[in-house]
Amino acid sequence: MNLHRVLIYGMGLMGGSLALSLRKKFPDVLITAVVRSEKSKTTILSKDLANEVYLLSEFMKPDWSNYDLVVFSTPVESILQIIPTLPKSGNTIFMDLGSTKETIVSAVEKYYGKETHHYISTHPMCGSEQVGAEAAIPDLYVDKLCILTSPKSASNASLEWVRVFWEAIGSWTMEMDSKSHDETLANLSHLPHVISTILVNVAGANTTTMREVMGISKPITGGGFRDMSRIAGSNPDMWISIFKENKDFLYQSIDDFIHQLTEFRDLLKPDHPFDEGKIRKLWELALLNKEQIRKTK
Amino acid sequence: MNLHRVLIYGMGLMGGSLALSLRKKFPDVLITAVVRSEKSKTTILSKDLANEVYLLSEFMKPDWSNYDLVVFSTPVESILQIIPTLPKSGNTIFMDLGSTKETIVSAVEKYYGKETHHYISTHPMCGSEQVGAEAAIPDLYVDKLCILTSPKSASNASLEWVRVFWEAIGSWTMEMDSKSHDETLANLSHLPHVISTILVNVAGANTTTMREVMGISKPITGGGFRDMSRIAGSNPDMWISIFKENKDFLYQSIDDFIHQLTEFRDLLKPDHPFDEGKIRKLWELALLNKEQIRKTK
């Protein structure tokens, strides 16, 4: 594939890991990075994540046509600001790594209208608690799923190019339209992060629990709480941005959760008969759903 | 310590692992097991988890005084039935491994009244998705916390004996009264299991999500969903028993969760301003609570 010069616009964990993947799979590629801080610039150069690094302030009127591939690896909000400044001609492939798709794809479709373009939105599913280019690893994308979302008027060739690119990096790919992506991710990713965070805050607000927790130097929790709280409170900037972009689907997803949890709570109502059969059915259903979603059967 | 003959009444994962721990730490101890099925009997003998095994039907009028230590490792409901049949004299130490304490301790206190006794309720915190004696491992209790709950009129000497016993096995110990135990565990253990199960059922009930899930052979989920769903739907018999015994505290804990989650949901209300500051505060609070509960700082 035609890949000589790549621009990675925003280089944190994801952009930095993509740089390392490129170094491994396409060793001749020249990588340019654009970052906000001098500190990132130093990290990137010392880890050889890019051949040249610009601060945002040094990159105000870029000639995008210098690059075969431009990857936006910044929060969605800033991607939305860049989209209306992109060229309407040339062969550069534009791609983002945004965690939500609907607002990006709408912006791309609004900007390009019926004109054929080369902007493909992608979402590599490889979250991590780590942040920043210093945490970049070359295998972040290997054997992970990358969701491809093609806005209207994107050329088929660019979709195909992006698919081949991610598969060369070592990812699996699947296509999803932007609305399905955001609804699915609300349930499979955004809701779990909310739930984990609320869980530790519920425990934290219970005075008996916290008195006992404080009474011993070892954790009182077993593996269940440990797993369920791992992602709690992580990376607020990223999650605030995701929640903002996916407000409507996440609202619905949380509402569904409250509805199901309220039904469960009511099975335990004081002075109500304990309906073991209903709980058993919920547990059996959960095992089935879990197997289907996690593909463990 | 005086420990020659131990009866393990009910030998699944926990009782079986305790037998293996005894073999390691007290190799001269003679272990007797009581189980429900021929299948368990065969497993136990083939793994040398006990020197003799009785079926429940062969153990109707036991002479408890034959044993220095009797460990009840069955569901709480069946422990509740045995308590009123225990002897009121002798030096045998009685102990259970129940996951809830309030109903057991109440039954013990009701039965013994003001008479001094040797029944100490314990809860080793070492849940696992595995079940059955065939999954038993010798290190299940090593470096785990074991909560000790002393009913009224239990002798101080038996509490001390039980503490020394668990520490010899390799566990950490802490004391908790029965109500504090059940309230704390509702928040740190029972609630997380409910939440995990509801989470996969919410995703499973969303048609868009499941259509996408079914559209590819790889899981769409990242590490967040994987961790958050690990305990979903596991071990229904055990959990139904725990929920039944801890109905009131779990109700309250779920209710607290619904309350906090509803407040979060309402931050995302359609057409409402997006209050980033409030979300940030919840995330910061969660990090603090998580550190305190998990003792990671």
XYZ file of C-alpha atoms in Angstrom:
594
model
C 0.000 0.000 0.000
C 1.023 3.564 -0.671
C 2.249 4.674 2.723
C 5.275 6.910 2.979
C 4.289 9.839 5.158
C 1.896 9.675 8.081
C 0.691 12.524 10.246
C -0.514 11.639 13.717
C -2.427 14.602 15.029
C -2.488 14.297 18.821
C -0.124 11.710 20.247
C -1.164 10.192 23.547
C -1.350 6.500 24.328
C -3.290 5.672 21.166
C -1.413 7.860 18.710
C 1.917 6.871 20.256
C 1.074 3.180 20.093
C 0.031 3.590 16.483
C 3.438 5.164 15.807
C 5.157 2.146 17.372
C 2.989 -0.202 15.291
C 3.971 1.701 12.162
C 7.650 1.501 13.078
C 7.237 -2.262 13.296
C 5.039 -2.966 10.276
C 6.082 -0.138 7.940
C 9.639 0.702 9.047
C 10.249 3.143 6.174
C 7.316 5.399 6.942
C 8.109 8.948 8.028
C 5.973 9.948 10.967
C 5.029 13.513 11.814
C 3.341 14.256 15.139
C 1.396 17.289 16.281
C 1.041 17.780 20.037
C -0.005 20.410 22.529
C 2.858 20.477 25.018
C 6.628 20.717 25.010
C 6.626 17.794 27.436
C 4.875 15.523 24.917
C 7.284 16.704 22.237
C 10.252 15.648 24.390
C 8.719 12.260 25.212
C 7.894 11.544 21.582
C 11.350 12.426 20.317
C 13.107 10.510 23.079
C 11.005 7.402 22.337
C 11.435 7.937 18.553
C 7.655 7.879 18.088
C 7.935 10.429 15.288
C 10.545 11.758 12.880
C 9.343 15.297 13.428
C 7.105 16.858 16.027
C 5.205 20.137 15.807
C 3.497 21.970 18.577
C -0.084 22.865 17.706
C 0.970 26.511 17.554
C 3.580 25.651 14.891
C 1.021 23.814 12.769
C -1.656 26.380 12.067
C -1.927 26.139 8.275
C -0.835 22.626 7.419
C -0.470 21.326 3.894
C -2.376 18.075 4.415
C -1.435 16.877 0.960
C 2.089 16.214 2.280
C 0.754 13.065 3.941
C -0.630 9.791 2.605
C -2.469 9.258 5.864
C -3.608 11.690 8.554
C -4.770 10.206 11.842
C -6.681 12.367 14.310
C -5.987 11.072 17.762
C -7.419 13.867 19.894
C -10.693 14.159 21.834
C -13.752 14.157 19.582
C -14.511 17.808 20.304
C -11.282 18.960 18.722
C -11.744 16.608 15.752
C -15.113 18.295 15.166
C -13.326 21.641 14.917
C -10.773 20.389 12.404
C -13.156 18.643 10.015
C -14.450 21.842 8.332
C -10.854 22.880 7.597
C -9.904 19.763 5.616
C -9.171 19.913 1.891
C -11.858 18.851 -0.560
C -9.385 17.500 -3.083
C -6.246 15.386 -3.035
C -5.583 11.751 -2.171
C -4.775 11.989 1.525
C -6.707 9.471 3.620
C -8.166 11.031 6.782
C -8.974 8.863 9.729
C -9.773 9.380 13.406
C -9.616 7.122 16.449
C -12.628 8.658 18.181
C -14.574 6.664 20.756
C -17.900 7.962 19.490
C -18.956 8.193 15.868
C -22.255 10.006 15.443
C -21.049 13.582 15.931
C -17.914 13.032 13.818
C -19.727 11.328 10.958
C -22.460 13.999 10.951
C -19.801 16.710 10.770
C -18.021 14.947 7.887
C -21.273 14.411 5.988
C -22.359 18.000 6.521
C -18.987 19.343 5.365
C -18.480 17.204 2.255
C -22.134 16.901 1.233
C -22.250 14.945 -2.003
C -18.562 15.420 -2.852
C -16.531 12.223 -2.762
C -13.968 12.294 0.043
C -11.447 10.085 1.852
C -12.477 10.471 5.480
C -13.109 7.185 7.323
C -13.887 7.187 11.016
C -12.391 4.319 13.003
C -12.541 3.108 16.575
C -9.842 0.691 17.700
C -11.232 -1.054 20.790
C -8.222 -1.081 23.057
C -8.956 1.009 26.099
C -6.416 1.158 28.850
C -6.135 2.909 32.180
C -2.798 4.258 30.977
C -2.563 7.643 29.361
C 0.051 9.600 27.428
C 2.659 8.817 24.807
C 5.033 7.550 27.518
C 2.663 4.580 27.981
C 2.645 3.724 24.246
C 3.214 0.066 23.354
C 3.716 -1.466 19.903
C 1.117 -4.240 20.336
C -1.775 -2.139 21.588
C -3.790 -2.854 18.436
C -2.762 -6.433 17.803
C -5.679 -8.872 17.897
C -8.037 -6.045 18.872
C -11.188 -5.083 17.047
C -11.208 -1.873 15.034
C -14.657 -0.602 14.075
C -14.826 1.200 10.728
C -17.527 3.771 10.058
C -17.791 5.153 6.576
C -19.558 8.512 6.230
C -21.758 9.108 3.186
C -19.750 10.044 0.061
C -16.544 8.442 1.370
C -14.897 6.619 -1.527
C -15.068 2.837 -1.410
C -11.363 2.799 -2.155
C -10.566 4.739 1.013
C -12.724 2.445 3.145
C -10.882 -0.493 1.649
C -7.522 1.199 2.175
C -8.304 1.834 5.850
C -9.450 -1.745 6.330
C -6.223 -3.102 4.834
C -4.231 -0.652 6.954
C -5.738 -1.797 10.268
C -5.440 -5.429 9.338
C -1.776 -4.867 8.491
C -1.367 -3.353 11.980
C -2.783 -6.602 13.336
C -6.365 -5.611 14.198
C -9.649 -7.259 13.294
C -12.072 -4.984 11.509
C -15.828 -4.689 11.254
C -18.066 -2.032 9.772
C -20.767 -0.291 11.760
C -22.893 2.727 10.959
C -22.399 5.642 13.337
C -25.703 5.335 15.221
C -25.347 1.580 15.777
C -21.778 2.159 16.913
C -22.750 4.734 19.504
C -25.713 2.730 20.793
C -23.677 -0.478 20.997
C -20.757 1.236 22.690
C -23.096 2.945 25.156
C -24.078 -0.531 26.356
C -20.768 -2.359 26.052
C -18.330 0.335 27.095
C -19.764 3.607 28.382
C -22.377 2.112 30.716
C -19.826 -0.239 32.357
C -17.599 2.741 33.170
C -20.478 4.633 34.762
C -21.583 1.561 36.724
C -18.096 0.884 38.043
C -17.730 4.472 39.201
C -21.143 4.581 40.897
C -20.407 1.239 42.588
C -17.363 2.517 44.454
C -19.224 5.710 45.345
C -22.125 3.715 46.800
C -19.711 1.705 48.943
C -17.846 4.902 49.812
C -21.060 6.583 51.002
C -21.954 3.728 53.352
C -20.619 4.612 56.800
C -20.605 1.048 58.130
C -18.674 -0.187 55.098
C -16.105 2.577 55.296
C -15.678 2.199 59.072
C -14.860 -1.493 58.535
C -12.637 -0.724 55.539
C -10.666 1.731 57.643
C -10.351 -0.784 60.481
C -7.860 -3.037 58.749
C -4.803 -2.542 56.601
C -5.787 -5.298 54.108
C -8.592 -4.880 51.558
C -11.891 -6.456 52.699
C -12.867 -7.039 49.091
C -12.574 -10.200 47.066
C -11.980 -10.563 43.336
C -15.529 -9.481 42.472
C -15.220 -5.952 43.793
C -11.662 -5.719 42.515
C -12.728 -6.456 38.934
C -15.870 -4.365 39.191
C -13.987 -1.303 40.417
C -10.912 -1.439 38.181
C -12.200 1.127 35.684
C -13.931 3.347 38.288
C -12.975 6.996 38.170
C -10.402 6.464 35.443
C -9.449 9.072 32.893
C -12.127 11.729 33.605
C -11.180 13.956 30.650
C -11.653 11.157 28.155
C -14.905 9.946 29.687
C -16.443 13.385 30.048
C -15.751 13.888 26.350
C -17.302 10.505 25.472
C -20.380 11.065 27.670
C -20.901 14.464 26.083
C -20.706 13.085 22.551
C -22.901 10.092 23.346
C -25.322 11.730 25.769
C -28.552 10.428 24.263
C -27.631 6.771 23.831
C -25.935 6.676 27.230
C -28.997 8.232 28.860
C -31.116 5.462 27.362
C -28.671 2.768 28.368
C -28.509 3.979 31.993
C -32.280 4.251 32.017
C -32.581 0.621 30.882
C -30.164 -0.352 33.636
C -32.124 1.517 36.315
C -35.292 -0.146 35.084
C -33.869 -3.676 35.279
C -32.131 -3.018 38.594
C -35.330 -1.622 40.118
C -37.151 -4.802 39.104
C -34.447 -6.831 40.809
C -34.482 -4.660 43.932
C -38.225 -5.131 44.238
C -37.740 -8.909 44.407
C -36.058 -8.226 47.768
C -38.742 -5.932 49.163
C -39.125 -6.240 52.928
C -41.977 -8.569 53.855
C -42.295 -9.823 50.279
C -41.982 -13.530 49.512
C -38.520 -14.296 48.161
C -38.977 -15.314 44.497
C -36.015 -17.575 43.940
C -37.297 -18.666 40.504
C -37.156 -15.144 39.082
C -33.607 -14.611 40.314
C -32.579 -17.951 38.850
C -34.006 -16.908 35.457
C -32.121 -13.612 35.527
C -28.914 -15.476 36.338
C -29.448 -18.001 33.528
C -30.217 -15.204 31.076
C -27.051 -13.400 32.159
C -24.920 -16.479 31.482
C -26.377 -16.737 27.973
C -25.929 -13.032 27.246
C -22.414 -13.105 28.616
C -21.429 -16.048 26.408
C -22.868 -14.369 23.326
C -21.298 -10.989 24.014
C -17.924 -12.271 25.138
C -17.938 -15.073 22.535
C -16.866 -17.577 25.135
C -18.963 -20.410 23.736
C -2.882 -26.119 69.115
C -5.016 -29.101 69.965
C -6.039 -30.311 66.531
C -6.225 -34.011 65.809
C -9.621 -34.669 64.291
C -11.486 -32.288 62.017
C -14.957 -32.719 60.561
C -15.703 -30.775 57.400
C -19.455 -30.826 56.949
C -20.146 -30.120 53.290
C -17.094 -30.312 51.042
C -17.237 -28.193 47.918
C -14.552 -25.783 46.761
C -14.205 -24.147 50.165
C -14.362 -27.236 52.348
C -12.101 -29.120 49.950
C -9.560 -26.323 49.859
C -9.606 -26.180 53.644
C -8.841 -29.916 53.677
C -5.842 -29.338 51.389
C -4.670 -26.484 53.632
C -4.923 -28.774 56.647
C -2.936 -31.491 54.859
C -0.210 -28.931 54.302
C -0.137 -27.141 57.646
C -1.292 -29.930 59.984
C -0.276 -33.133 58.179
C -1.226 -35.408 61.098
C -4.828 -34.281 61.310
C -7.481 -36.861 60.510
C -10.157 -35.351 58.299
C -13.742 -36.567 58.135
C -16.020 -35.240 55.427
C -19.815 -35.298 55.153
C -21.290 -34.826 51.680
C -24.565 -35.191 49.844
C -23.618 -37.220 46.763
C -21.736 -40.399 45.900
C -19.982 -38.373 43.216
C -18.510 -35.972 45.788
C -17.506 -38.930 47.937
C -15.538 -40.438 45.043
C -13.854 -37.111 44.200
C -12.883 -36.497 47.811
C -11.394 -39.937 48.330
C -9.538 -39.883 45.007
C -8.027 -36.471 45.839
C -7.335 -37.587 49.439
C -9.250 -34.593 50.789
C -10.483 -36.664 53.730
C -9.556 -39.836 55.592
C -13.186 -40.882 55.772
C -16.283 -39.655 53.982
C -19.898 -40.090 55.053
C -22.959 -39.427 53.003
C -25.448 -37.189 54.782
C -27.751 -40.200 55.134
C -24.989 -42.105 56.956
C -24.428 -39.243 59.398
C -27.776 -38.702 61.042
C -26.842 -38.839 64.729
C -23.210 -37.759 64.857
C -21.148 -37.730 68.012
C -19.721 -34.244 67.579
C -17.409 -34.744 70.547
C -15.268 -37.002 68.346
C -13.851 -33.894 66.684
C -11.673 -31.031 67.898
C -13.022 -28.829 65.146
C -16.231 -28.995 63.118
C -16.448 -26.772 60.040
C -19.819 -26.193 58.391
C -19.220 -25.541 54.734
C -22.743 -25.769 53.355
C -25.241 -23.090 52.319
C -26.378 -20.910 55.232
C -29.903 -22.351 55.155
C -28.685 -25.810 56.049
C -26.349 -24.436 58.733
C -29.414 -22.809 60.296
C -31.049 -26.224 60.515
C -28.049 -27.860 62.182
C -27.394 -25.222 64.839
C -30.275 -26.277 67.132
C -28.974 -29.870 67.118
C -25.485 -29.027 68.404
C -24.326 -30.182 71.851
C -24.366 -27.717 74.740
C -21.338 -29.232 76.429
C -17.911 -30.502 75.380
C -14.848 -28.800 73.955
C -15.454 -29.119 70.211
C -15.004 -25.843 68.347
C -17.779 -25.180 65.825
C -17.185 -22.885 62.931
C -18.905 -22.086 59.639
C -17.711 -20.509 56.388
C -21.011 -18.772 55.627
C -21.083 -15.717 53.368
C -23.654 -13.961 55.563
C -23.561 -13.731 59.331
C -26.725 -12.184 60.748
C -29.051 -15.193 60.423
C -26.388 -17.653 61.634
C -25.342 -15.557 64.616
C -28.978 -14.930 65.590
C -29.664 -18.668 65.474
C -26.590 -19.426 67.586
C -27.489 -16.748 70.145
C -31.097 -17.906 70.330
C -30.043 -21.531 70.775
C -27.330 -21.082 73.407
C -28.848 -18.111 75.225
C -26.580 -17.268 78.134
C -24.737 -20.610 78.135
C -21.081 -20.362 77.187
C -20.391 -22.113 73.866
C -17.661 -22.611 71.257
C -19.384 -21.553 68.038
C -17.541 -18.900 66.042
C -18.837 -17.811 62.660
C -16.173 -17.085 60.035
C -16.131 -15.788 56.488
C -12.979 -16.402 54.477
C -13.070 -13.887 51.597
C -11.915 -15.985 48.697
C -14.738 -16.264 46.226
C -14.113 -18.024 42.969
C -16.162 -18.855 39.904
C -15.124 -22.470 40.427
C -17.352 -24.838 42.355
C -17.013 -28.324 43.812
C -14.329 -30.277 45.619
C -12.638 -31.089 42.292
C -11.672 -27.403 42.038
C -10.117 -27.359 45.533
C -6.657 -25.798 45.824
C -4.324 -25.747 48.843
C -3.631 -21.995 48.713
C -7.201 -20.731 48.464
C -6.996 -19.094 51.893
C -3.408 -17.923 51.824
C -3.063 -14.137 52.144
C -6.873 -13.770 52.093
C -8.932 -12.037 54.713
C -11.054 -14.153 57.044
C -13.727 -12.254 58.958
C -14.488 -13.592 62.437
C -17.853 -13.021 64.047
C -18.288 -14.048 67.643
C -21.889 -14.642 68.796
C -22.843 -13.602 72.323
C -21.757 -16.157 74.970
C -19.045 -17.632 72.754
C -15.978 -18.243 74.922
C -13.079 -15.874 74.391
C -10.834 -18.912 74.220
C -12.696 -20.309 71.199
C -12.547 -16.968 69.385
C -8.811 -16.890 70.050
C -8.450 -20.518 68.931
C -10.268 -19.800 65.666
C -8.127 -16.734 65.024
C -4.925 -18.704 65.558
C -6.301 -21.477 63.331
C -6.988 -19.178 60.368
C -3.678 -17.401 60.763
C -1.935 -20.775 60.765
C -3.734 -21.563 57.485
C -2.250 -18.353 56.108
C -5.199 -15.959 56.254
C -5.461 -12.477 57.711
C -8.193 -12.088 60.280
C -10.418 -9.274 61.447
C -13.433 -9.220 63.740
C -16.781 -7.818 62.685
C -20.169 -7.979 64.331
C -22.807 -9.774 62.293
C -24.808 -6.722 61.201
C -21.727 -4.745 60.151
C -20.524 -7.801 58.251
C -23.741 -8.195 56.299
C -24.057 -4.494 55.532
C -20.419 -4.214 54.461
C -20.589 -7.346 52.335
C -23.837 -6.168 50.737
C -21.873 -3.203 49.390
C -18.524 -4.806 48.649
C -19.612 -8.211 47.401
C -23.337 -8.807 46.905
C -24.101 -5.547 45.112
C -21.216 -6.016 42.620
C -22.588 -9.448 41.667
C -26.068 -8.042 41.073
C -24.676 -5.118 39.067
C -22.546 -7.357 36.873
C -25.503 -9.601 36.108
C -27.858 -6.720 35.315
C -25.185 -5.143 33.098
C -24.991 -8.110 30.715
C -28.776 -8.353 30.715
C -29.120 -4.691 29.767
C -26.701 -5.187 26.862
C -28.477 -8.446 25.987
C -31.861 -6.709 25.830
C -30.623 -4.026 23.428
C -31.429 -5.178 19.898
C -28.875 -2.950 18.160
C -26.109 -4.163 20.459
C -26.967 -7.811 19.996
C -27.330 -7.453 16.214
C -23.794 -6.037 16.079
C -22.474 -8.628 18.529
C -23.883 -11.395 16.343
C -22.383 -9.830 13.213
C -18.784 -10.735 14.013
C -16.976 -13.731 15.431
C -14.731 -11.638 17.703
C -15.980 -9.934 20.867
C -16.797 -6.235 20.362
C -15.982 -5.545 23.998
C -12.809 -4.182 25.481
C -11.292 -4.903 28.871
C -13.881 -2.803 30.701
C -16.867 -4.951 29.793
C -14.797 -8.107 30.206
C -13.933 -7.252 33.815
C -17.385 -5.927 34.588
C -19.117 -9.076 33.335
C -16.792 -11.738 34.736
C -18.946 -12.520 37.762
C -22.295 -12.105 35.947
C -24.674 -15.035 36.281
C -22.182 -17.121 38.215
C -23.145 -19.727 40.792
C -26.918 -19.050 41.052
C -27.470 -21.473 43.953
C -24.888 -19.774 46.105
C -26.052 -16.275 45.256
C -29.739 -16.989 45.711
C -28.894 -18.287 49.168
C -26.803 -15.190 49.969
C -29.474 -12.788 48.664
C -32.106 -14.549 50.743
C -30.039 -14.330 53.919
C -29.036 -10.723 53.299
C -32.258 -9.432 51.746
C -32.612 -6.271 53.828
C -29.075 -4.938 53.572
C -28.884 -5.812 49.887
C -32.193 -4.049 49.236
C -30.784 -0.932 50.850
C -27.514 -1.191 48.964
C -29.277 -1.577 45.590
C -31.565 1.287 46.499
C -28.554 3.510 47.222
C -27.099 2.494 43.853
C -30.319 3.308 41.987
C -30.429 6.659 43.721
C -26.869 7.609 42.758
C -27.249 6.246 39.229
C -30.474 8.180 38.703
C -28.690 11.368 39.720
C -25.981 10.594 37.177
C -28.503 9.772 34.442
C -30.235 13.076 34.996
C -26.985 14.907 34.240
C -27.416 13.582 30.684
C -31.065 14.563 30.288
C -31.930 15.504 26.722
C -31.851 19.263 26.219
C -30.165 19.804 29.590
C -26.834 21.615 29.781
C -24.005 19.125 30.144
C -22.554 19.628 33.638
C -18.975 18.528 33.184
C -18.001 19.771 36.664
C -20.393 17.433 38.446
C -19.166 14.420 36.474
C -15.583 15.367 37.230
C -16.375 15.486 40.970
C -17.997 12.039 40.858
C -14.933 10.672 39.079
C -12.548 12.230 41.600
C -14.607 10.899 44.499
C -14.588 7.438 42.922
C -10.794 7.444 42.684
C -10.541 8.329 46.379
C -13.091 5.708 47.430
C -11.429 3.106 45.245
C -8.010 3.770 46.776
C -9.396 3.550 50.303
C -11.415 0.387 49.696
C -8.791 -1.424 47.648
C -5.936 -0.087 49.808
C -3.965 0.854 46.758
C -2.512 3.983 48.266
